[in-house]
Amino acid sequence: MTKTLTILGLESSCDDTAAAVVRHTLGQPAEILSSVVIGQTDLHASFGGVVPEIAARAHAEKIDGCVEAALANAALTLPEMDAIAVTAGPGLIGGVMSGVMCAKGLCAGSGLSLIGVNHLAGHALTPRLTDGVGFPYLMLLVSGGHCQFLVANAADDFTRLGGTIDDAPGEAFDKTAKLLGLPQPGGPAVEIEAQSGNPKRFALPRPLLDRPGCDMSFSGLKTALLRSRDALVAEHGGLRRADRADLCASFQSAVSDVLVEKTRRALRMYLDQNPTKPTFAVAGGVAANQQLRAALETVCVEFGVVFTAPPLKLCTDNAAMIAWAGLERYRQGHVDDFTLTARPRWPLDDKSPTMLGSGKKGAKA
Ligand code: KG4
Ligand code: ZN
């Protein structure tokens, strides 16, 4: 296998159409030569969630242009690639199909190898793309579509220690913002309000902390918040500024407390493997939250574990992570043929029971 590999990656599993070119030479840091992401937020905004049919059509319309832009930005042509990696699941099936069909067409025309990538593996392997983190490491994926603890043992070997059984935390932030009349995406808006709020004023629940293990639940938290809001509205005829800030601060602390305690449990399970350089990585849009991030860093210090968090633009959906995950597979000699199919569900760890959660951004595992 050549020492230097250049891979084109395609991503279209949710509401971002993306293409990227990644290059890696053995023994050196990986290089992202280009990364193009075309979001669809505006198309779905009035529906309160991603509409699969609209998403699929937009992916089909945009993916060719995305590939052209990614190659142009990298100043490379298709024949200069070693292989094409594409998200083959899990996700919204119409979108995944757009990517898979496009990749198959490009491979058929160019003779390049095709590599089907699990979208979650893309997220989970990002710390290796950005920081060259060695296996095994513990990963918390926490976004609007994902929430799970994974031990990455190898590029194609993950153990899921637990995850959400209903909403992802990002969804809970977004719904909280909506209930309080704050703009979308809710996470940043709630975080700003929370800065001036009292996190102790409302005793919101910390769901599933009374149960062993690393599974989580966030939908009850939103219901509790709704009750507190309605009680305030009934008493005062509306929400005062301080009420909103206190609700946001109380909600944010509840989410952070749950994630921190479950991280402690996940770390204990991971450290039982005696990793040589114990490392914890957090990725996903919610990892941008300063209170959560600081709390997770503190837990890592407590456990003597290295903390790492990839830059936000590589935590949210992108194709550089798919190109990288494909590159890791290709180095190991894995390629797919044209029987590769789009999979709506594709758990990273098929030894663990299926997660029930499947919120506004589709399947979680
Ligand atoms: O990873 P991401 O961009 O997209 C997917 O979910 O795939 O994550 C977006 C989610 C949104 O729900 C957003 O509200 C949340 O991440 N988010 C935050 C913050 N910034 C973004 N949540 C809490 N605090 C933040 N600062
Ligand atoms: Zn994702």
mmCIF file of N, CA, C and O in Angstrom, residues 90-181:
data_model
loop_
_atom_site.group_PDB
_atom_site.id
_atom_site.type_symbol
_atom_site.label_atom_id
_atom_site.label_comp_id
_atom_site.label_asym_id
_atom_site.label_seq_id
_atom_site.Cartn_x
_atom_site.Cartn_y
_atom_site.Cartn_z
ATOM 1 N N PRO A 90 -25.452 5.393 9.169
ATOM 2 C CA PRO A 90 -26.894 5.478 9.274
ATOM 3 C C PRO A 90 -27.339 6.901 8.964
ATOM 4 O O PRO A 90 -26.538 7.833 9.066
ATOM 5 N N GLY A 91 -28.612 7.055 8.596
ATOM 6 C CA GLY A 91 -29.105 8.400 8.305
ATOM 7 C C GLY A 91 -30.419 8.339 7.558
ATOM 8 O O GLY A 91 -31.041 7.273 7.458
ATOM 9 N N LEU A 92 -30.814 9.487 7.027
ATOM 10 C CA LEU A 92 -32.065 9.556 6.268
ATOM 11 C C LEU A 92 -31.793 8.921 4.910
ATOM 12 O O LEU A 92 -30.909 9.355 4.172
ATOM 13 N N ILE A 93 -32.575 7.885 4.606
ATOM 14 C CA ILE A 93 -32.218 6.993 3.508
ATOM 15 C C ILE A 93 -32.088 7.701 2.147
ATOM 16 O O ILE A 93 -31.170 7.405 1.375
ATOM 17 N N GLY A 94 -32.976 8.649 1.854
ATOM 18 C CA GLY A 94 -32.919 9.344 0.559
ATOM 19 C C GLY A 94 -31.606 10.094 0.391
ATOM 20 O O GLY A 94 -30.995 10.077 -0.683
ATOM 21 N N GLY A 95 -31.169 10.728 1.450
ATOM 22 C CA GLY A 95 -29.913 11.480 1.412
ATOM 23 C C GLY A 95 -28.721 10.544 1.272
ATOM 24 O O GLY A 95 -27.825 10.775 0.446
ATOM 25 N N VAL A 96 -28.714 9.471 2.061
ATOM 26 C CA VAL A 96 -27.593 8.519 1.990
ATOM 27 C C VAL A 96 -27.508 7.941 0.573
ATOM 28 O O VAL A 96 -26.419 7.809 0.003
ATOM 29 N N MET A 97 -28.694 7.659 -0.015
ATOM 30 C CA MET A 97 -28.698 7.106 -1.384
ATOM 31 C C MET A 97 -28.088 8.082 -2.386
ATOM 32 O O MET A 97 -27.350 7.673 -3.283
ATOM 33 N N SER A 98 -28.366 9.372 -2.233
ATOM 34 C CA SER A 98 -27.789 10.368 -3.153
ATOM 35 C C SER A 98 -26.268 10.274 -3.140
ATOM 36 O O SER A 98 -25.627 10.285 -4.193
ATOM 37 N N GLY A 99 -25.689 10.194 -1.938
ATOM 38 C CA GLY A 99 -24.231 10.122 -1.813
ATOM 39 C C GLY A 99 -23.682 8.835 -2.388
ATOM 40 O O GLY A 99 -22.693 8.830 -3.145
ATOM 41 N N VAL A 100 -24.333 7.721 -2.045
ATOM 42 C CA VAL A 100 -23.839 6.411 -2.494
ATOM 43 C C VAL A 100 -23.918 6.314 -4.020
ATOM 44 O O VAL A 100 -22.968 5.848 -4.671
ATOM 45 N N MET A 101 -25.026 6.782 -4.606
ATOM 46 C CA MET A 101 -25.165 6.723 -6.072
ATOM 47 C C MET A 101 -24.110 7.593 -6.748
ATOM 48 O O MET A 101 -23.506 7.202 -7.745
ATOM 49 N N CYS A 102 -23.882 8.777 -6.185
ATOM 50 C CA CYS A 102 -22.886 9.682 -6.764
ATOM 51 C C CYS A 102 -21.498 9.029 -6.713
ATOM 52 O O CYS A 102 -20.772 9.020 -7.705
ATOM 53 N N ALA A 103 -21.160 8.456 -5.554
ATOM 54 C CA ALA A 103 -19.833 7.830 -5.389
ATOM 55 C C ALA A 103 -19.675 6.641 -6.347
ATOM 56 O O ALA A 103 -18.623 6.469 -6.974
ATOM 57 N N LYS A 104 -20.745 5.848 -6.478
ATOM 58 C CA LYS A 104 -20.671 4.695 -7.394
ATOM 59 C C LYS A 104 -20.440 5.169 -8.829
ATOM 60 O O LYS A 104 -19.633 4.607 -9.563
ATOM 61 N N GLY A 105 -21.158 6.220 -9.224
ATOM 62 C CA GLY A 105 -21.002 6.753 -10.575
ATOM 63 C C GLY A 105 -19.570 7.217 -10.815
ATOM 64 O O GLY A 105 -18.964 6.906 -11.846
ATOM 65 N N LEU A 106 -19.033 7.950 -9.835
ATOM 66 C CA LEU A 106 -17.661 8.458 -9.988
ATOM 67 C C LEU A 106 -16.664 7.305 -10.061
ATOM 68 O O LEU A 106 -15.704 7.342 -10.835
ATOM 69 N N CYS A 107 -16.888 6.266 -9.232
ATOM 70 C CA CYS A 107 -15.960 5.116 -9.240
ATOM 71 C C CYS A 107 -16.075 4.339 -10.551
ATOM 72 O O CYS A 107 -15.068 3.911 -11.115
ATOM 73 N N ALA A 108 -17.317 4.181 -11.024
ATOM 74 C CA ALA A 108 -17.506 3.441 -12.286
ATOM 75 C C ALA A 108 -16.810 4.177 -13.431
ATOM 76 O O ALA A 108 -16.171 3.565 -14.288
ATOM 77 N N GLY A 109 -16.914 5.510 -13.421
ATOM 78 C CA GLY A 109 -16.326 6.297 -14.505
ATOM 79 C C GLY A 109 -14.814 6.390 -14.427
ATOM 80 O O GLY A 109 -14.138 6.474 -15.449
ATOM 81 N N SER A 110 -14.274 6.370 -13.208
ATOM 82 C CA SER A 110 -12.833 6.635 -13.042
ATOM 83 C C SER A 110 -12.012 5.381 -12.759
ATOM 84 O O SER A 110 -10.788 5.411 -12.844
ATOM 85 N N GLY A 111 -12.708 4.312 -12.357
ATOM 86 C CA GLY A 111 -11.983 3.090 -11.983
ATOM 87 C C GLY A 111 -11.424 3.139 -10.569
ATOM 88 O O GLY A 111 -10.712 2.224 -10.135
ATOM 89 N N LEU A 112 -11.748 4.209 -9.813
ATOM 90 C CA LEU A 112 -11.257 4.307 -8.426
ATOM 91 C C LEU A 112 -12.001 3.331 -7.516
ATOM 92 O O LEU A 112 -13.135 2.940 -7.801
ATOM 93 N N SER A 113 -11.369 2.984 -6.389
ATOM 94 C CA SER A 113 -12.013 2.092 -5.422
ATOM 95 C C SER A 113 -13.098 2.847 -4.656
ATOM 96 O O SER A 113 -12.971 4.046 -4.391
ATOM 97 N N LEU A 114 -14.128 2.096 -4.252
ATOM 98 C CA LEU A 114 -15.261 2.642 -3.493
ATOM 99 C C LEU A 114 -15.164 2.146 -2.047
ATOM 100 O O LEU A 114 -14.895 0.955 -1.816
ATOM 101 N N ILE A 115 -15.347 3.055 -1.090
ATOM 102 C CA ILE A 115 -15.312 2.651 0.317
ATOM 103 C C ILE A 115 -16.558 3.181 1.015
ATOM 104 O O ILE A 115 -16.763 4.400 1.091
ATOM 105 N N GLY A 116 -17.395 2.295 1.528
ATOM 106 C CA GLY A 116 -18.584 2.698 2.283
ATOM 107 C C GLY A 116 -18.188 2.952 3.728
ATOM 108 O O GLY A 116 -17.504 2.139 4.345
ATOM 109 N N VAL A 117 -18.609 4.105 4.251
ATOM 110 C CA VAL A 117 -18.208 4.498 5.603
ATOM 111 C C VAL A 117 -19.442 4.657 6.478
ATOM 112 O O VAL A 117 -20.467 5.180 6.030
ATOM 113 N N ASN A 118 -19.337 4.219 7.720
ATOM 114 C CA ASN A 118 -20.368 4.459 8.716
ATOM 115 C C ASN A 118 -20.209 5.905 9.211
ATOM 116 O O ASN A 118 -19.129 6.297 9.661
ATOM 117 N N HIS A 119 -21.291 6.677 9.119
ATOM 118 C CA HIS A 119 -21.247 8.093 9.512
ATOM 119 C C HIS A 119 -20.740 8.264 10.949
ATOM 120 O O HIS A 119 -19.959 9.184 11.245
ATOM 121 N N LEU A 120 -21.168 7.382 11.823
ATOM 122 C CA LEU A 120 -20.742 7.480 13.236
ATOM 123 C C LEU A 120 -19.246 7.206 13.370
ATOM 124 O O LEU A 120 -18.575 7.792 14.216
ATOM 125 N N ALA A 121 -18.718 6.304 12.525
ATOM 126 C CA ALA A 121 -17.270 6.045 12.539
ATOM 127 C C ALA A 121 -16.533 7.302 12.112
ATOM 128 O O ALA A 121 -15.461 7.629 12.640
ATOM 129 N N GLY A 122 -17.126 8.045 11.170
ATOM 130 C CA GLY A 122 -16.540 9.329 10.752
ATOM 131 C C GLY A 122 -16.371 10.246 11.948
ATOM 132 O O GLY A 122 -15.284 10.778 12.203
ATOM 133 N N HIS A 123 -17.460 10.425 12.721
ATOM 134 C CA HIS A 123 -17.373 11.269 13.926
ATOM 135 C C HIS A 123 -16.353 10.685 14.916
ATOM 136 O O HIS A 123 -15.532 11.401 15.481
ATOM 137 N N ALA A 124 -16.446 9.376 15.113
ATOM 138 C CA ALA A 124 -15.656 8.750 16.178
ATOM 139 C C ALA A 124 -14.161 8.714 15.864
ATOM 140 O O ALA A 124 -13.336 8.653 16.780
ATOM 141 N N LEU A 125 -13.797 8.762 14.583
ATOM 142 C CA LEU A 125 -12.369 8.714 14.224
ATOM 143 C C LEU A 125 -11.767 10.112 14.041
ATOM 144 O O LEU A 125 -10.556 10.243 13.829
ATOM 145 N N THR A 126 -12.607 11.150 14.157
ATOM 146 C CA THR A 126 -12.118 12.526 13.953
ATOM 147 C C THR A 126 -10.933 12.897 14.865
ATOM 148 O O THR A 126 -10.005 13.573 14.417
ATOM 149 N N PRO A 127 -10.901 12.462 16.133
ATOM 150 C CA PRO A 127 -9.728 12.810 16.958
ATOM 151 C C PRO A 127 -8.407 12.278 16.388
ATOM 152 O O PRO A 127 -7.338 12.807 16.691
ATOM 153 N N ARG A 128 -8.471 11.266 15.562
ATOM 154 C CA ARG A 128 -7.244 10.756 14.924
ATOM 155 C C ARG A 128 -6.858 11.637 13.740
ATOM 156 O O ARG A 128 -5.679 11.882 13.489
ATOM 157 N N LEU A 129 -7.881 12.143 13.027
ATOM 158 C CA LEU A 129 -7.624 13.069 11.917
ATOM 159 C C LEU A 129 -7.015 14.369 12.448
ATOM 160 O O LEU A 129 -6.048 14.883 11.888
ATOM 161 N N THR A 130 -7.561 14.887 13.538
ATOM 162 C CA THR A 130 -7.124 16.212 14.021
ATOM 163 C C THR A 130 -5.919 16.143 14.947
ATOM 164 O O THR A 130 -5.083 17.031 14.938
ATOM 165 N N ASP A 131 -5.844 15.102 15.778
ATOM 166 C CA ASP A 131 -4.804 15.069 16.816
ATOM 167 C C ASP A 131 -3.976 13.784 16.821
ATOM 168 O O ASP A 131 -3.181 13.583 17.732
ATOM 169 N N GLY A 132 -4.209 12.919 15.872
ATOM 170 C CA GLY A 132 -3.450 11.664 15.814
ATOM 171 C C GLY A 132 -3.593 10.813 17.074
ATOM 172 O O GLY A 132 -2.662 10.093 17.454
ATOM 173 N N VAL A 133 -4.765 10.877 17.732
ATOM 174 C CA VAL A 133 -4.980 10.128 18.983
ATOM 175 C C VAL A 133 -4.856 8.614 18.721
ATOM 176 O O VAL A 133 -5.362 8.104 17.724
ATOM 177 N N GLY A 134 -4.169 7.917 19.624
ATOM 178 C CA GLY A 134 -3.954 6.473 19.452
ATOM 179 C C GLY A 134 -5.077 5.655 20.076
ATOM 180 O O GLY A 134 -5.734 6.096 21.020
ATOM 181 N N PHE A 135 -5.301 4.446 19.565
ATOM 182 C CA PHE A 135 -6.311 3.533 20.128
ATOM 183 C C PHE A 135 -5.773 2.912 21.411
ATOM 184 O O PHE A 135 -4.565 2.731 21.511
ATOM 185 N N PRO A 136 -6.603 2.514 22.363
ATOM 186 C CA PRO A 136 -8.031 2.792 22.434
ATOM 187 C C PRO A 136 -8.282 4.118 23.141
ATOM 188 O O PRO A 136 -7.574 4.462 24.071
ATOM 189 N N TYR A 137 -9.281 4.875 22.675
ATOM 190 C CA TYR A 137 -9.675 6.104 23.374
ATOM 191 C C TYR A 137 -11.185 6.099 23.590
ATOM 192 O O TYR A 137 -11.908 5.359 22.916
ATOM 193 N N LEU A 138 -11.604 6.913 24.573
ATOM 194 C CA LEU A 138 -13.037 7.010 24.869
ATOM 195 C C LEU A 138 -13.586 8.259 24.206
ATOM 196 O O LEU A 138 -12.961 9.321 24.258
ATOM 197 N N MET A 139 -14.747 8.116 23.613
ATOM 198 C CA MET A 139 -15.334 9.198 22.827
ATOM 199 C C MET A 139 -16.744 9.477 23.309
ATOM 200 O O MET A 139 -17.514 8.541 23.490
ATOM 201 N N LEU A 140 -17.073 10.749 23.512
ATOM 202 C CA LEU A 140 -18.477 11.128 23.733
ATOM 203 C C LEU A 140 -18.924 11.940 22.523
ATOM 204 O O LEU A 140 -18.389 13.021 22.258
ATOM 205 N N LEU A 141 -19.879 11.388 21.781
ATOM 206 C CA LEU A 141 -20.481 12.108 20.647
ATOM 207 C C LEU A 141 -21.735 12.768 21.160
ATOM 208 O O LEU A 141 -22.644 12.067 21.616
ATOM 209 N N VAL A 142 -21.796 14.090 21.108
ATOM 210 C CA VAL A 142 -22.955 14.763 21.705
ATOM 211 C C VAL A 142 -23.375 15.935 20.828
ATOM 212 O O VAL A 142 -22.710 16.959 20.762
ATOM 213 N N SER A 143 -24.495 15.726 20.072
ATOM 214 C CA SER A 143 -24.910 16.760 19.127
ATOM 215 C C SER A 143 -26.425 16.820 19.070
ATOM 216 O O SER A 143 -27.112 16.334 19.963
ATOM 217 N N GLY A 144 -26.956 17.394 17.964
ATOM 218 C CA GLY A 144 -28.403 17.418 17.800
ATOM 219 C C GLY A 144 -28.920 16.067 17.321
ATOM 220 O O GLY A 144 -30.114 15.800 17.387
ATOM 221 N N GLY A 145 -28.033 15.225 16.836
ATOM 222 C CA GLY A 145 -28.457 13.933 16.310
ATOM 223 C C GLY A 145 -27.854 12.743 17.026
ATOM 224 O O GLY A 145 -28.314 11.610 16.849
ATOM 225 N N HIS A 146 -26.818 12.971 17.823
ATOM 226 C CA HIS A 146 -26.118 11.842 18.445
ATOM 227 C C HIS A 146 -25.880 12.073 19.923
ATOM 228 O O HIS A 146 -25.683 13.202 20.362
ATOM 229 N N CYS A 147 -25.856 10.978 20.666
ATOM 230 C CA CYS A 147 -25.400 11.042 22.060
ATOM 231 C C CYS A 147 -24.994 9.641 22.469
ATOM 232 O O CYS A 147 -25.839 8.805 22.792
ATOM 233 N N GLN A 148 -23.727 9.341 22.404
ATOM 234 C CA GLN A 148 -23.266 8.031 22.841
ATOM 235 C C GLN A 148 -21.811 8.041 23.271
ATOM 236 O O GLN A 148 -21.027 8.884 22.838
ATOM 237 N N PHE A 149 -21.503 7.106 24.177
ATOM 238 C CA PHE A 149 -20.120 6.873 24.597
ATOM 239 C C PHE A 149 -19.605 5.684 23.809
ATOM 240 O O PHE A 149 -20.231 4.619 23.789
ATOM 241 N N LEU A 150 -18.447 5.859 23.170
ATOM 242 C CA LEU A 150 -17.855 4.782 22.385
ATOM 243 C C LEU A 150 -16.409 4.609 22.789
ATOM 244 O O LEU A 150 -15.704 5.606 22.966
ATOM 245 N N VAL A 151 -15.973 3.376 22.938
ATOM 246 C CA VAL A 151 -14.535 3.150 23.027
ATOM 247 C C VAL A 151 -14.088 2.785 21.622
ATOM 248 O O VAL A 151 -14.611 1.833 21.021
ATOM 249 N N ALA A 152 -13.167 3.580 21.062
ATOM 250 C CA ALA A 152 -12.619 3.279 19.744
ATOM 251 C C ALA A 152 -11.405 2.372 19.966
ATOM 252 O O ALA A 152 -10.383 2.814 20.488
ATOM 253 N N ASN A 153 -11.570 1.088 19.632
ATOM 254 C CA ASN A 153 -10.479 0.114 19.824
ATOM 255 C C ASN A 153 -9.579 0.051 18.590
ATOM 256 O O ASN A 153 -8.386 -0.179 18.691
ATOM 257 N N ALA A 154 -10.188 0.214 17.430
ATOM 258 C CA ALA A 154 -9.480 0.214 16.137
ATOM 259 C C ALA A 154 -10.421 0.886 15.149
ATOM 260 O O ALA A 154 -11.582 1.158 15.477
ATOM 261 N N ALA A 155 -9.927 1.145 13.922
ATOM 262 C CA ALA A 155 -10.726 1.913 12.953
ATOM 263 C C ALA A 155 -12.060 1.231 12.638
ATOM 264 O O ALA A 155 -13.009 1.886 12.214
ATOM 265 N N ASP A 156 -12.128 -0.077 12.835
ATOM 266 C CA ASP A 156 -13.393 -0.768 12.557
ATOM 267 C C ASP A 156 -13.869 -1.569 13.764
ATOM 268 O O ASP A 156 -14.560 -2.562 13.631
ATOM 269 N N ASP A 157 -13.472 -1.117 14.937
ATOM 270 C CA ASP A 157 -13.865 -1.853 16.151
ATOM 271 C C ASP A 157 -14.198 -0.854 17.259
ATOM 272 O O ASP A 157 -13.308 -0.195 17.808
ATOM 273 N N PHE A 158 -15.495 -0.733 17.537
ATOM 274 C CA PHE A 158 -15.967 0.210 18.546
ATOM 275 C C PHE A 158 -16.841 -0.520 19.558
ATOM 276 O O PHE A 158 -17.584 -1.423 19.191
ATOM 277 N N THR A 159 -16.730 -0.111 20.804
ATOM 278 C CA THR A 159 -17.622 -0.650 21.824
ATOM 279 C C THR A 159 -18.482 0.496 22.331
ATOM 280 O O THR A 159 -17.954 1.495 22.820
ATOM 281 N N ARG A 160 -19.809 0.356 22.203
ATOM 282 C CA ARG A 160 -20.684 1.403 22.722
ATOM 283 C C ARG A 160 -20.988 1.114 24.187
ATOM 284 O O ARG A 160 -21.501 0.051 24.523
ATOM 285 N N LEU A 161 -20.638 2.059 25.035
ATOM 286 C CA LEU A 161 -20.858 1.859 26.468
ATOM 287 C C LEU A 161 -22.245 2.321 26.886
ATOM 288 O O LEU A 161 -22.752 1.895 27.921
ATOM 289 N N GLY A 162 -22.853 3.203 26.099
ATOM 290 C CA GLY A 162 -24.194 3.688 26.423
ATOM 291 C C GLY A 162 -24.539 4.866 25.545
ATOM 292 O O GLY A 162 -23.688 5.378 24.820
ATOM 293 N N GLY A 163 -25.809 5.278 25.613
ATOM 294 C CA GLY A 163 -26.240 6.413 24.795
ATOM 295 C C GLY A 163 -27.625 6.849 25.208
ATOM 296 O O GLY A 163 -28.196 6.308 26.156
ATOM 297 N N THR A 164 -28.177 7.823 24.479
ATOM 298 C CA THR A 164 -29.508 8.305 24.838
ATOM 299 C C THR A 164 -30.564 7.292 24.407
ATOM 300 O O THR A 164 -30.418 6.648 23.365
ATOM 301 N N ILE A 165 -31.602 7.178 25.229
ATOM 302 C CA ILE A 165 -32.698 6.282 24.837
ATOM 303 C C ILE A 165 -33.829 7.083 24.183
ATOM 304 O O ILE A 165 -34.812 6.511 23.750
ATOM 305 N N ASP A 166 -33.686 8.418 24.141
ATOM 306 C CA ASP A 166 -34.719 9.212 23.450
ATOM 307 C C ASP A 166 -34.056 10.374 22.694
ATOM 308 O O ASP A 166 -33.415 10.162 21.684
ATOM 309 N N ASP A 167 -34.190 11.609 23.202
ATOM 310 C CA ASP A 167 -33.633 12.761 22.486
ATOM 311 C C ASP A 167 -32.119 12.847 22.653
ATOM 312 O O ASP A 167 -31.564 12.368 23.637
ATOM 313 N N ALA A 168 -31.467 13.512 21.697
ATOM 314 C CA ALA A 168 -30.066 13.890 21.878
ATOM 315 C C ALA A 168 -30.051 15.232 22.625
ATOM 316 O O ALA A 168 -31.006 16.009 22.515
ATOM 317 N N PRO A 169 -28.988 15.531 23.380
ATOM 318 C CA PRO A 169 -28.956 16.787 24.151
ATOM 319 C C PRO A 169 -29.142 18.041 23.288
ATOM 320 O O PRO A 169 -29.794 18.989 23.709
ATOM 321 N N GLY A 170 -28.608 18.043 22.077
ATOM 322 C CA GLY A 170 -28.774 19.203 21.200
ATOM 323 C C GLY A 170 -30.240 19.461 20.897
ATOM 324 O O GLY A 170 -30.707 20.602 20.883
ATOM 325 N N GLU A 171 -30.996 18.360 20.692
ATOM 326 C CA GLU A 171 -32.437 18.503 20.466
ATOM 327 C C GLU A 171 -33.094 19.112 21.692
ATOM 328 O O GLU A 171 -34.006 19.935 21.575
ATOM 329 N N ALA A 172 -32.656 18.670 22.876
ATOM 330 C CA ALA A 172 -33.239 19.184 24.125
ATOM 331 C C ALA A 172 -32.938 20.685 24.254
ATOM 332 O O ALA A 172 -33.806 21.467 24.646
ATOM 333 N N PHE A 173 -31.719 21.105 23.904
ATOM 334 C CA PHE A 173 -31.382 22.535 23.918
ATOM 335 C C PHE A 173 -32.286 23.288 22.929
ATOM 336 O O PHE A 173 -32.803 24.364 23.237
ATOM 337 N N ASP A 174 -32.468 22.710 21.737
ATOM 338 C CA ASP A 174 -33.270 23.389 20.708
ATOM 339 C C ASP A 174 -34.730 23.515 21.143
ATOM 340 O O ASP A 174 -35.358 24.563 20.962
ATOM 341 N N LYS A 175 -35.257 22.434 21.757
ATOM 342 C CA LYS A 175 -36.665 22.481 22.190
ATOM 343 C C LYS A 175 -36.832 23.452 23.354
ATOM 344 O O LYS A 175 -37.830 24.164 23.444
ATOM 345 N N THR A 176 -35.840 23.479 24.243
ATOM 346 C CA THR A 176 -35.886 24.419 25.371
ATOM 347 C C THR A 176 -35.937 25.854 24.853
ATOM 348 O O THR A 176 -36.742 26.670 25.309
ATOM 349 N N ALA A 177 -35.085 26.149 23.869
ATOM 350 C CA ALA A 177 -35.061 27.499 23.297
ATOM 351 C C ALA A 177 -36.430 27.842 22.723
ATOM 352 O O ALA A 177 -36.946 28.942 22.928
ATOM 353 N N LYS A 178 -37.025 26.881 22.035
ATOM 354 C CA LYS A 178 -38.329 27.111 21.409
ATOM 355 C C LYS A 178 -39.386 27.422 22.484
ATOM 356 O O LYS A 178 -40.172 28.357 22.341
ATOM 357 N N LEU A 179 -39.364 26.620 23.567
ATOM 358 C CA LEU A 179 -40.341 26.822 24.652
ATOM 359 C C LEU A 179 -40.183 28.189 25.313
ATOM 360 O O LEU A 179 -41.126 28.723 25.878
ATOM 361 N N LEU A 180 -38.965 28.733 25.267
ATOM 362 C CA LEU A 180 -38.708 29.999 25.953
ATOM 363 C C LEU A 180 -38.660 31.188 24.990
ATOM 364 O O LEU A 180 -38.274 32.295 25.362
ATOM 365 N N GLY A 181 -39.032 30.925 23.727
ATOM 366 C CA GLY A 181 -39.066 32.017 22.740
ATOM 367 C C GLY A 181 -37.686 32.499 22.329
ATOM 368 O O GLY A 181 -37.516 33.653 21.928
#
